[in-house]
Short mmCIF file of C-alpha atoms in Angstrom, two decimals:
data_model
loop_
_atom_site.label_atom_id
_atom_site.label_comp_id
_atom_site.label_asym_id
_atom_site.label_seq_id
_atom_site.Cartn_x
_atom_site.Cartn_y
_atom_site.Cartn_z
CA MET S 1 157.70 86.05 143.77
CA LYS S 2 155.57 83.78 145.51
CA GLY S 3 155.89 79.79 144.50
CA THR S 4 152.41 79.54 142.81
CA ASP S 5 154.08 81.94 140.38
CA TYR S 6 156.82 79.44 139.65
CA VAL S 7 153.96 76.46 138.59
CA TYR S 8 154.57 76.56 134.65
CA ALA S 9 158.28 76.66 134.81
CA VAL S 10 157.96 73.79 137.07
CA GLY S 11 155.61 71.66 135.21
CA ARG S 12 158.30 72.25 132.06
CA ILE S 13 161.29 71.63 134.29
CA ARG S 14 159.17 68.41 135.89
CA VAL S 15 159.08 67.04 131.83
CA LYS S 16 162.61 68.13 131.34
CA GLU S 17 163.77 66.07 133.90
CA LEU S 18 162.63 62.91 132.55
CA SER S 19 165.94 63.72 129.73
CA LEU S 20 168.19 63.73 132.76
CA LEU S 21 170.56 60.87 132.78
CA SER S 22 169.49 58.44 135.53
CA SER S 23 172.17 56.29 137.96
CA ALA S 24 170.91 53.27 135.48
CA ASP S 25 171.94 55.91 132.86
CA MET S 26 175.25 56.16 134.31
CA ARG S 27 176.41 53.08 135.23
CA ARG S 28 175.98 52.17 131.84
CA LEU S 29 177.77 55.17 130.28
CA ILE S 30 180.78 53.83 132.54
CA SER S 31 180.59 50.30 131.92
CA ALA S 32 180.93 50.90 128.09
CA LYS S 33 183.47 49.21 126.70
CA THR S 34 184.81 52.33 124.34
CA TYR S 35 184.67 55.88 123.59
CA GLY S 36 182.25 54.91 120.58
CA GLU S 37 179.97 53.03 122.97
CA ALA S 38 179.37 55.67 125.44
CA VAL S 39 178.97 58.58 123.06
CA SER S 40 176.37 56.19 121.02
CA LEU S 41 174.48 55.80 124.33
CA LEU S 42 174.64 60.05 125.09
CA ASN S 43 173.58 60.61 121.50
CA SER S 44 170.42 58.09 122.29
CA LYS S 45 170.03 60.45 125.09
CA GLY S 46 170.01 63.65 122.97
CA TYR S 47 173.64 64.97 123.48
CA ASP S 48 174.57 64.63 119.18
CA ILE S 49 177.91 63.77 120.00
CA THR S 50 179.58 64.50 116.40
CA GLY S 51 182.92 64.85 114.54
CA GLY S 52 183.63 68.20 116.53
CA GLY S 53 184.30 65.93 119.63
CA TYR S 54 182.61 66.29 123.25
CA ALA S 55 183.38 69.19 124.10
CA ASP S 56 180.99 71.41 121.66
CA ALA S 57 178.11 69.01 122.35
CA ILE S 58 178.51 69.59 126.03
CA ASN S 59 178.91 73.42 125.35
CA ARG S 60 175.86 73.06 123.52
CA GLN S 61 174.12 71.33 125.76
CA ARG S 62 175.12 74.09 128.48
CA GLU S 63 174.17 76.72 125.95
CA SER S 64 170.42 75.16 125.42
CA LEU S 65 170.48 74.80 129.52
CA TRP S 66 170.85 78.35 130.06
CA ARG S 67 168.21 79.27 127.34
CA LEU S 68 165.45 77.03 128.97
CA MET S 69 166.35 78.61 132.49
CA ASN S 70 165.60 81.94 130.21
CA GLU S 71 162.53 80.97 129.03
CA VAL S 72 161.15 79.31 132.17
CA LEU S 73 162.22 81.95 134.55
CA ARG S 74 160.62 86.06 134.49
CA ASP S 75 163.52 86.83 136.65
CA ILE S 76 166.66 85.14 135.61
CA THR S 77 168.68 86.63 137.98
CA GLN S 78 167.62 84.62 140.45
CA LEU S 79 170.09 82.06 139.68
CA ASP S 80 172.85 84.36 139.50
CA SER S 81 174.33 83.17 143.05
CA LEU S 82 174.97 79.91 141.15
CA ILE S 83 176.45 81.37 137.85
CA ILE S 84 178.55 83.99 140.13
CA LYS S 85 181.45 81.97 139.75
CA ASN S 86 181.65 81.99 136.13
CA ASP S 87 182.50 85.80 136.08
CA TYR S 88 185.75 85.51 138.32
CA ARG S 89 186.44 82.44 136.77
CA ASN S 90 186.45 84.86 133.14
CA LEU S 91 187.84 87.57 135.53
CA LYS S 92 190.83 85.26 136.39
CA ALA S 93 191.69 84.43 133.00
CA ALA S 94 191.44 88.31 131.81
CA VAL S 95 193.51 89.06 134.89
CA LYS S 96 196.25 86.72 133.76
CA ALA S 97 195.82 87.48 129.95
CA ALA S 98 196.27 91.60 131.01
CA VAL S 99 200.10 89.98 132.39
CA THR S 100 201.02 87.78 130.12
CA GLY S 101 199.75 89.41 127.30
CA ASN S 102 198.45 86.20 126.08
CA ASN S 103 194.88 86.28 124.47
CA ALA S 104 192.78 84.02 126.78
CA SER S 105 189.32 85.10 125.22
CA GLY S 106 188.65 81.66 124.36
CA TYR S 107 188.47 80.67 127.79
CA LEU S 108 185.79 82.64 128.65
CA THR S 109 183.09 81.12 130.43
CA GLU S 110 179.08 81.67 130.34
CA PRO S 111 176.55 81.76 131.44
CA SER S 112 177.67 84.83 133.69
CA VAL S 113 176.13 87.64 135.25
CA TYR S 114 178.31 89.94 133.12
CA GLU S 115 179.31 90.17 129.66
CA PRO S 116 182.53 88.04 129.75
CA LYS S 117 183.88 90.18 126.73
CA LYS S 118 183.20 93.19 128.85
CA VAL S 119 185.01 91.95 131.85
CA TYR S 120 187.63 90.80 129.48
CA ASN S 121 188.10 94.00 127.97
CA ALA S 122 188.49 95.86 130.83
CA VAL S 123 191.07 94.16 132.64
CA THR S 124 192.77 93.57 129.57
CA GLU S 125 193.32 97.24 128.74
CA ARG S 126 193.42 98.07 132.37
CA LYS S 127 190.27 99.96 132.73
CA PHE S 128 189.35 98.66 135.88
CA ASN S 129 186.94 101.52 136.32
CA GLU S 130 184.98 99.95 133.77
CA LEU S 131 184.48 96.31 135.50
CA PRO S 132 181.11 96.08 137.60
CA GLU S 133 181.84 97.68 140.91
CA GLU S 134 181.98 94.80 142.91
CA MET S 135 184.78 93.72 141.34
CA ARG S 136 187.25 96.27 140.96
CA GLU S 137 188.84 95.90 143.80
CA THR S 138 189.54 92.25 143.07
CA ALA S 139 190.69 93.07 139.63
CA GLN S 140 193.26 95.52 141.26
CA LYS S 141 194.29 93.46 143.86
CA ALA S 142 194.80 90.02 141.53
CA TYR S 143 196.36 91.88 138.84
CA ASP S 144 199.00 93.89 141.19
CA ILE S 145 199.99 90.44 143.07
CA LEU S 146 200.40 89.15 139.57
CA VAL S 147 202.38 91.84 138.64
CA ARG S 148 204.53 92.05 142.18
CA THR S 149 204.72 88.40 143.01
CA ARG S 150 203.90 86.33 139.74
CA SER S 151 202.08 84.24 142.31
CA ALA S 152 199.11 83.06 139.74
CA SER S 153 197.96 80.76 143.08
CA LEU S 154 197.86 83.74 145.29
CA ALA S 155 196.08 85.94 142.51
CA ASP S 156 193.31 82.89 141.88
CA ALA S 157 192.87 82.59 145.19
CA VAL S 158 192.20 86.43 145.79
CA CYS S 159 189.70 85.85 142.93
CA ASP S 160 188.29 82.54 144.27
CA LYS S 161 187.30 84.29 147.67
CA ALA S 162 185.42 87.03 146.13
CA ALA S 163 183.60 84.46 144.24
CA MET S 164 182.77 82.77 147.19
CA ARG S 165 181.92 86.37 148.72
CA SER S 166 179.52 87.03 146.00
CA MET S 167 177.77 84.13 145.91
CA LEU S 168 176.87 84.32 149.70
CA ARG S 169 175.81 87.58 149.49
CA ARG S 170 173.46 86.89 146.25
CA SER S 171 172.29 83.92 147.72
CA LYS S 172 170.52 85.72 150.47
CA GLY S 173 167.23 87.66 150.23
CA LYS S 174 166.01 85.04 146.95
CA ASP S 175 162.50 83.47 146.88
CA SER S 176 163.87 80.31 148.14
CA LYS S 177 166.41 79.12 151.10
CA ILE S 178 167.93 76.64 148.72
CA PHE S 179 169.93 79.22 147.41
CA SER S 180 171.70 79.82 150.48
CA GLU S 181 172.13 76.48 151.48
CA ILE S 182 174.02 75.55 148.43
CA ALA S 183 176.09 78.58 148.82
CA GLU S 184 177.13 77.83 152.19
CA CYS S 185 177.39 74.11 151.23
CA THR S 186 179.63 75.13 148.23
CA VAL S 187 181.53 77.91 150.56
CA ALA S 188 181.98 75.17 153.23
CA CYS S 189 183.38 72.48 150.69
CA THR S 190 185.62 74.97 148.80
CA ASP S 191 187.14 76.32 151.86
CA ILE S 192 187.92 72.57 152.58
CA LYS S 193 189.64 71.64 149.20
CA ILE S 194 191.44 75.47 149.50
CA ILE S 195 193.02 74.36 152.60
CA TYR S 196 193.53 70.61 151.89
CA ARG S 197 195.73 72.30 148.78
CA CYS S 198 196.87 74.46 150.86
CA ILE S 199 198.24 71.84 153.07
CA ILE S 200 199.89 70.08 150.16
CA ALA S 201 201.87 72.91 148.64
CA GLY S 202 202.86 74.22 152.11
CA LYS S 203 201.31 77.12 151.84
CA THR S 204 201.95 80.32 154.64
CA GLN S 205 199.35 80.75 157.22
CA ASP S 206 198.94 84.34 155.75
CA PHE S 207 197.60 82.57 152.20
CA MET S 208 195.50 80.36 153.63
CA ARG S 209 193.63 83.40 155.70
CA GLU S 210 194.09 85.35 152.06
CA SER S 211 192.31 82.20 150.52
CA VAL S 212 189.43 80.88 152.74
CA CYS S 213 186.19 82.48 152.61
CA PRO S 214 184.16 82.97 155.55
CA CYS S 215 181.10 80.90 156.15
CA ALA S 216 178.74 79.50 158.94
CA ALA S 217 180.11 75.97 158.64
CA PHE S 218 183.93 76.91 160.07
CA ASP S 219 185.62 79.43 162.50
CA GLU S 220 188.28 80.72 160.20
CA ASP S 221 190.82 80.91 162.85
CA THR S 222 190.28 77.30 164.00
CA LEU S 223 190.26 75.92 160.55
CA ILE S 224 193.45 77.71 159.68
CA LYS S 225 195.26 76.84 163.48
CA ASN S 226 194.35 72.93 162.38
CA ALA S 227 195.59 73.40 158.62
CA LEU S 228 199.07 74.60 160.40
CA GLY S 229 199.50 71.55 162.11
CA GLY S 230 199.68 69.12 159.07
CA ILE S 231 196.82 66.97 157.19
CA ASP S 232 196.18 64.67 160.39
CA ASP S 233 195.30 67.67 162.35
CA PHE S 234 193.24 69.14 159.77
CA ILE S 235 191.59 65.78 159.13
CA SER S 236 190.55 65.42 162.88
CA TYR S 237 188.96 68.66 163.35
CA LEU S 238 186.71 68.06 159.95
CA GLU S 239 185.73 64.69 161.47
CA LYS S 240 184.32 67.05 164.73
CA THR S 241 182.50 69.38 162.15
CA SER S 242 179.89 68.65 160.03
CA TYR S 243 181.63 68.02 157.37
CA ARG S 244 182.81 64.72 158.94
CA GLY S 245 182.71 62.93 155.07
CA ALA S 246 185.45 65.17 153.89
CA ALA S 247 187.53 63.44 156.24
CA GLU S 248 186.68 60.21 155.02
CA ALA S 249 187.24 61.14 151.57
CA LEU S 250 190.60 63.36 152.44
CA LYS S 251 192.05 59.37 153.47
CA GLN S 252 191.01 58.12 150.01
CA SER S 253 192.11 60.83 147.56
CA ALA S 254 191.89 64.74 146.24
CA SER S 255 189.44 63.40 143.61
CA ALA S 256 187.24 61.19 146.39
CA LEU S 257 187.32 65.10 148.00
CA GLU S 258 186.22 66.81 145.07
CA LYS S 259 183.25 63.83 144.63
CA TYR S 260 182.51 64.26 148.14
CA CYS S 261 181.49 68.18 147.74
CA ASP S 262 179.67 67.57 144.54
CA ASP S 263 177.67 65.13 145.72
CA GLU S 264 177.29 66.92 149.09
CA VAL S 265 175.83 70.01 147.43
CA MET S 266 173.35 67.57 145.47
CA LYS S 267 171.98 66.41 148.76
CA ILE S 268 170.51 70.02 148.88
CA VAL S 269 169.80 70.06 145.18
CA LYS S 270 167.71 66.90 145.70
CA LYS S 271 165.03 68.55 147.81
CA GLY S 272 163.53 70.00 144.53
CA LYS S 273 162.66 66.68 143.61
CA SER S 274 159.53 66.93 146.07
CA THR S 275 158.99 70.05 145.69
CA ALA S 276 155.88 71.12 143.94
CA PHE S 277 155.98 75.10 144.13
CA GLY S 278 158.89 77.90 144.12
CA ILE S 279 161.71 77.95 142.35
CA ASP S 280 163.14 75.35 144.07
CA PRO S 281 162.65 72.00 141.24
CA VAL S 282 164.17 74.97 138.64
CA ALA S 283 167.14 75.90 140.18
CA ALA S 284 167.42 71.98 141.06
CA TYR S 285 167.09 71.02 137.28
CA TYR S 286 169.57 73.68 136.61
CA MET S 287 172.18 72.28 139.17
CA ALA S 288 171.32 68.71 138.36
CA LYS S 289 172.31 69.04 134.76
CA GLU S 290 175.60 70.80 135.27
CA ALA S 291 176.62 68.05 137.33
CA GLU S 292 175.38 66.01 134.96
CA LEU S 293 176.99 67.34 132.22
CA LEU S 294 180.15 67.40 134.33
CA SER S 295 180.12 63.74 135.10
CA VAL S 296 179.49 63.28 131.25
CA ARG S 297 183.20 65.13 130.83
CA ILE S 298 184.80 63.02 133.22
CA VAL S 299 183.36 59.64 131.70
CA LEU S 300 184.20 60.44 128.16
CA SER S 301 187.70 61.99 128.69
CA GLY S 302 188.44 58.78 130.93
CA LYS S 303 187.14 56.52 127.80
CA ILE S 304 189.40 58.31 125.33
CA ASN S 305 192.27 57.85 127.72
CA SER S 306 191.07 53.99 128.52
CA SER S 307 191.21 54.78 132.04
CA ASP S 308 189.89 51.72 134.22
CA GLU S 309 186.45 51.47 134.89
CA ASN S 310 186.32 51.79 138.50
CA VAL S 311 188.85 54.83 138.70
CA ILE S 312 186.10 56.71 136.35
CA GLY S 313 183.04 55.33 138.59
CA ALA S 314 185.12 56.22 141.64
CA ARG S 315 185.01 60.38 140.02
CA VAL S 316 181.52 60.35 138.47
CA ARG S 317 179.34 62.71 140.89
CA GLU S 318 176.19 61.54 141.92
CA THR S 319 172.64 61.98 139.95
CA TYR S 320 169.77 63.96 140.58
CA VAL S 321 167.32 61.30 138.81
CA MET B 1 109.67 94.57 144.78
CA THR B 2 109.92 95.35 148.65
CA VAL B 3 113.27 96.04 149.44
CA THR B 4 114.06 95.12 152.71
CA SER B 5 117.21 94.47 155.04
CA GLY B 6 116.00 91.14 154.82
CA LEU B 7 116.25 90.94 150.84
CA ALA B 8 119.89 92.89 151.13
CA PHE B 9 121.02 90.01 153.19
CA VAL B 10 119.69 87.44 150.44
CA LEU B 11 121.21 89.15 147.87
CA ALA B 12 124.55 89.10 149.63
CA GLY B 13 124.56 85.70 150.74
CA ALA B 14 123.52 84.90 146.62
CA ALA B 15 126.66 87.11 145.55
CA LEU B 16 128.96 85.79 147.96
CA SER B 17 128.32 82.38 146.94
CA ALA B 18 128.68 82.89 143.29
CA ALA B 19 131.61 85.06 143.44
CA LEU B 20 133.80 82.95 146.39
CA PRO B 21 133.99 79.78 145.10
CA GLY B 22 133.87 81.44 141.75
CA PHE B 23 137.05 83.17 142.49
CA GLY B 24 138.78 80.41 144.40
CA SER B 25 138.03 78.45 140.89
CA ALA B 26 139.19 80.56 138.57
CA ARG B 27 142.50 81.29 140.64
CA GLY B 28 142.83 77.60 141.26
CA THR B 29 142.28 76.27 137.47
CA GLY B 30 144.40 79.55 136.39
CA MET B 31 147.28 78.04 138.49
CA VAL B 32 146.60 74.27 137.19
CA GLY B 33 146.70 75.51 133.96
CA GLU B 34 149.83 77.44 133.98
CA ALA B 35 151.23 74.10 135.33
CA ALA B 36 149.85 72.10 132.31
CA ALA B 37 150.87 74.54 129.96
CA GLY B 38 154.40 74.16 131.10
CA VAL B 39 154.28 70.22 130.85
CA ILE B 40 152.47 70.59 127.24
CA THR B 41 155.21 72.87 125.95
CA GLU B 42 157.85 70.24 126.42
CA ASP B 43 155.00 66.99 125.95
CA GLY B 44 151.88 67.90 124.03
CA SER B 45 150.97 64.20 124.17
CA LYS B 46 150.00 64.62 128.05
CA PHE B 47 147.01 66.98 126.97
CA GLY B 48 144.42 65.03 127.78
CA LYS B 49 145.68 63.74 131.14
CA VAL B 50 146.55 67.55 132.51
CA LEU B 51 143.17 68.88 131.26
CA ILE B 52 141.40 66.27 134.20
CA MET B 53 143.94 68.12 136.61
CA GLN B 54 142.99 71.82 135.35
CA VAL B 55 139.29 70.58 135.79
CA LEU B 56 139.30 69.79 139.16
CA PRO B 57 139.46 72.92 141.30
CA GLY B 58 136.55 74.42 138.81
CA THR B 59 133.82 72.67 140.70
CA GLN B 60 133.81 74.77 143.82
CA GLY B 61 132.36 77.92 141.54
CA LEU B 62 129.71 75.51 140.40
CA TYR B 63 128.81 74.57 143.32
CA GLY B 64 128.41 78.33 144.90
CA PHE B 65 126.59 79.09 141.66
CA LEU B 66 124.00 76.16 142.39
CA THR B 67 123.75 77.72 145.98
CA ALA B 68 123.37 80.84 144.60
CA ILE B 69 120.52 79.97 142.39
CA LEU B 70 119.05 77.51 144.96
CA LEU B 71 118.90 80.69 147.56
CA LEU B 72 117.74 83.09 145.17
CA SER B 73 114.73 80.79 143.96
CA ASN B 74 113.72 79.71 147.87
CA ALA B 75 113.64 83.42 148.83
CA GLY B 76 111.34 84.46 146.00
CA VAL B 77 113.39 86.71 144.27
CA LEU B 78 113.57 84.26 141.55
CA GLY B 79 109.94 83.29 139.92
CA GLY B 80 108.74 86.00 141.70
CA GLY B 81 106.61 85.98 144.99
CA PHE B 82 108.95 87.85 146.41
CA ASN B 83 106.02 90.67 146.90
CA ASP B 84 103.57 88.73 148.89
CA ASN B 85 106.29 87.30 151.49
CA PRO B 86 108.57 90.28 151.79
CA ILE B 87 111.88 88.58 153.97
CA SER B 88 111.97 89.81 157.70
CA PHE B 89 115.72 90.75 158.88
CA GLU B 90 116.18 87.50 160.79
CA LYS B 91 115.26 85.34 157.86
CA GLY B 92 117.46 87.05 155.62
CA LEU B 93 119.97 86.52 158.20
CA ALA B 94 119.34 82.76 158.41
CA TYR B 95 119.73 82.72 154.82
CA PHE B 96 122.80 84.30 154.94
CA CYS B 97 124.32 82.30 157.76
CA ALA B 98 123.06 79.25 155.27
CA CYS B 99 125.78 80.39 152.17
CA LEU B 100 128.62 81.00 154.94
CA PRO B 101 129.49 77.24 154.31
CA ILE B 102 130.05 77.05 150.69
CA ILE B 103 131.39 80.61 150.62
CA ILE B 104 134.02 79.84 153.14
CA VAL B 105 135.14 76.21 152.21
CA GLY B 106 134.16 76.88 148.44
CA TYR B 107 136.69 79.54 147.88
CA PHE B 108 139.44 77.87 150.17
CA SER B 109 139.11 74.30 149.18
CA ALA B 110 139.70 75.61 145.59
CA ILE B 111 142.96 77.03 145.97
CA ALA B 112 143.46 73.74 148.57
CA GLN B 113 142.84 71.49 145.29
CA ALA B 114 144.61 73.44 142.81
CA LYS B 115 147.80 72.95 144.91
CA ALA B 116 146.78 69.26 144.60
CA ALA B 117 146.48 69.06 141.54
CA VAL B 118 149.28 71.21 140.27
CA GLY B 119 151.26 68.21 142.20
CA GLY B 120 149.42 65.89 139.91
CA VAL B 121 150.49 67.42 136.76
CA GLY B 122 154.18 66.99 138.09
CA ILE B 123 152.89 63.05 138.58
CA VAL B 124 151.64 63.29 135.02
CA ALA B 125 154.68 65.17 133.77
CA LYS B 126 157.28 62.54 135.01
CA ASN B 127 155.16 59.03 135.41
CA PRO B 128 151.61 59.34 133.47
CA ASP B 129 151.03 55.98 133.96
CA HIS B 130 149.93 57.52 137.88
CA SER B 131 148.16 60.22 136.94
CA GLY B 132 145.29 58.36 138.21
CA LYS B 133 146.85 58.88 141.86
CA GLY B 134 147.31 62.36 141.22
CA ILE B 135 143.54 62.68 140.59
CA ILE B 136 142.48 61.14 143.74
CA PHE B 137 144.98 63.72 145.30
CA ALA B 138 143.38 66.45 144.51
CA ALA B 139 139.79 64.96 144.51
CA MET B 140 140.56 63.97 148.23
CA VAL B 141 139.94 67.98 148.56
CA GLU B 142 136.56 67.96 146.80
CA THR B 143 135.10 66.00 149.66
CA TYR B 144 134.75 68.99 152.07
CA ALA B 145 133.93 71.44 149.18
CA VAL B 146 130.53 68.81 148.98
CA LEU B 147 130.26 68.70 152.36
CA ALA B 148 129.86 72.38 152.84
CA LEU B 149 127.73 72.30 149.66
CA LEU B 150 125.56 70.13 151.18
CA ILE B 151 125.05 71.88 154.72
CA SER B 152 124.60 74.72 152.59
CA LEU B 153 121.43 73.57 150.32
CA LEU B 154 119.93 71.43 153.47
CA ALA B 155 120.04 74.97 155.64
CA ILE B 156 118.53 76.92 152.80
CA ILE B 157 115.60 74.52 152.17
CA GLN B 158 115.29 74.39 155.82
CA VAL B 159 114.95 78.27 156.42
CA SER B 160 112.41 78.81 153.56
CA GLY B 161 109.80 76.58 155.71
CA ILE B 162 110.44 78.62 158.89
CA ASN B 163 108.28 81.57 159.53
CA LEU B 164 110.71 84.34 160.91
#
């Protein structure tokens, strides 16, 4: 589709952007004295948090967001690289349910490219051939690992790597470069987080190789070689890459790294603010709203647990507006 | 009416003057209309402001129409007088060339103006108080359509006074 084919969508999205929480709103939310005060602030912004708790309200917001995307986009598959991670999250839940026998259907995530229930049923019934083709091998491998080794972390790593590969593959050939930029950044940041956790948990080289997804930002061998040298070597290596900010974040805390990674993606997403044509503003709004929902979850769970304002503020993601 | 090769050029000039800027305006107003509809879906109170944006790329079609009418009138196709003075090949070609500025600039400026107006719709959507700035951005493109119209009109008037 041409850029001018999205003008209706962009028009709607520009109005919807007004209802996103601004950085000033987020500061007010963080400095709310109580959970109740934070809830009433969010309710004034259309969150409708009632007695059911904030999780329901956030889910409703997410459903409404996806409905909007379906309304404004003629080809919703344009966004599949942004949501494919949910499919692999569902796959992980299904694989664990298949091995442990527990019912994990309540943990399935939407929106997704494939019907979550179908994925779940295919795995729990060991009918891997009924899975989408791209998931079959990964599902079988993760299932075998879990059965043989009981290593949930390795099974998760296999699924996560497949998710990242799928995200990168799907991001190519879209109507905008923004998808491939988001995918490249997400994969690079995920690799950093994975390697960091591997170092902390003392994982082996083989585990790292199984977990890390090749991307343009890092040479896989160099990344793993530095990781095997310990956290200081890893940080020194990162300082020489375009993700040197991750090194600074790592020196602070794991949550600072999480925030850094999401904020890096947000930097790319913000390009959508200054584009009048094409799918960029739509994709950017989707990502911005998802980031907002994550921040709202962080703030409200912090308020419930009476966490310090500064602690909450340090974890809240950068806003789009 | 005596059909000459000059007449064919006159008719081609008039047809293209009406068609291409008209096509550009139709595309342009359609494009801005889509963006405006997106805004109105979410906020109906902005109808007046986005309507102004939609009208802006429509002027090129009027300019083309005006040029075509003036050409047909001066060439004697409208209002009679053509049989007394059949148009020569050279004069017909001159008339056609006179139309070229509005044919070319009219079409492309309508599209360019529509793109600027779509940007203006974005301004109205996010900051209605600044809608005037959006109108100015789009109206700047109009300058070149007006200049092309002037040249075409002046050239047609001049050609009609030349004996070829």
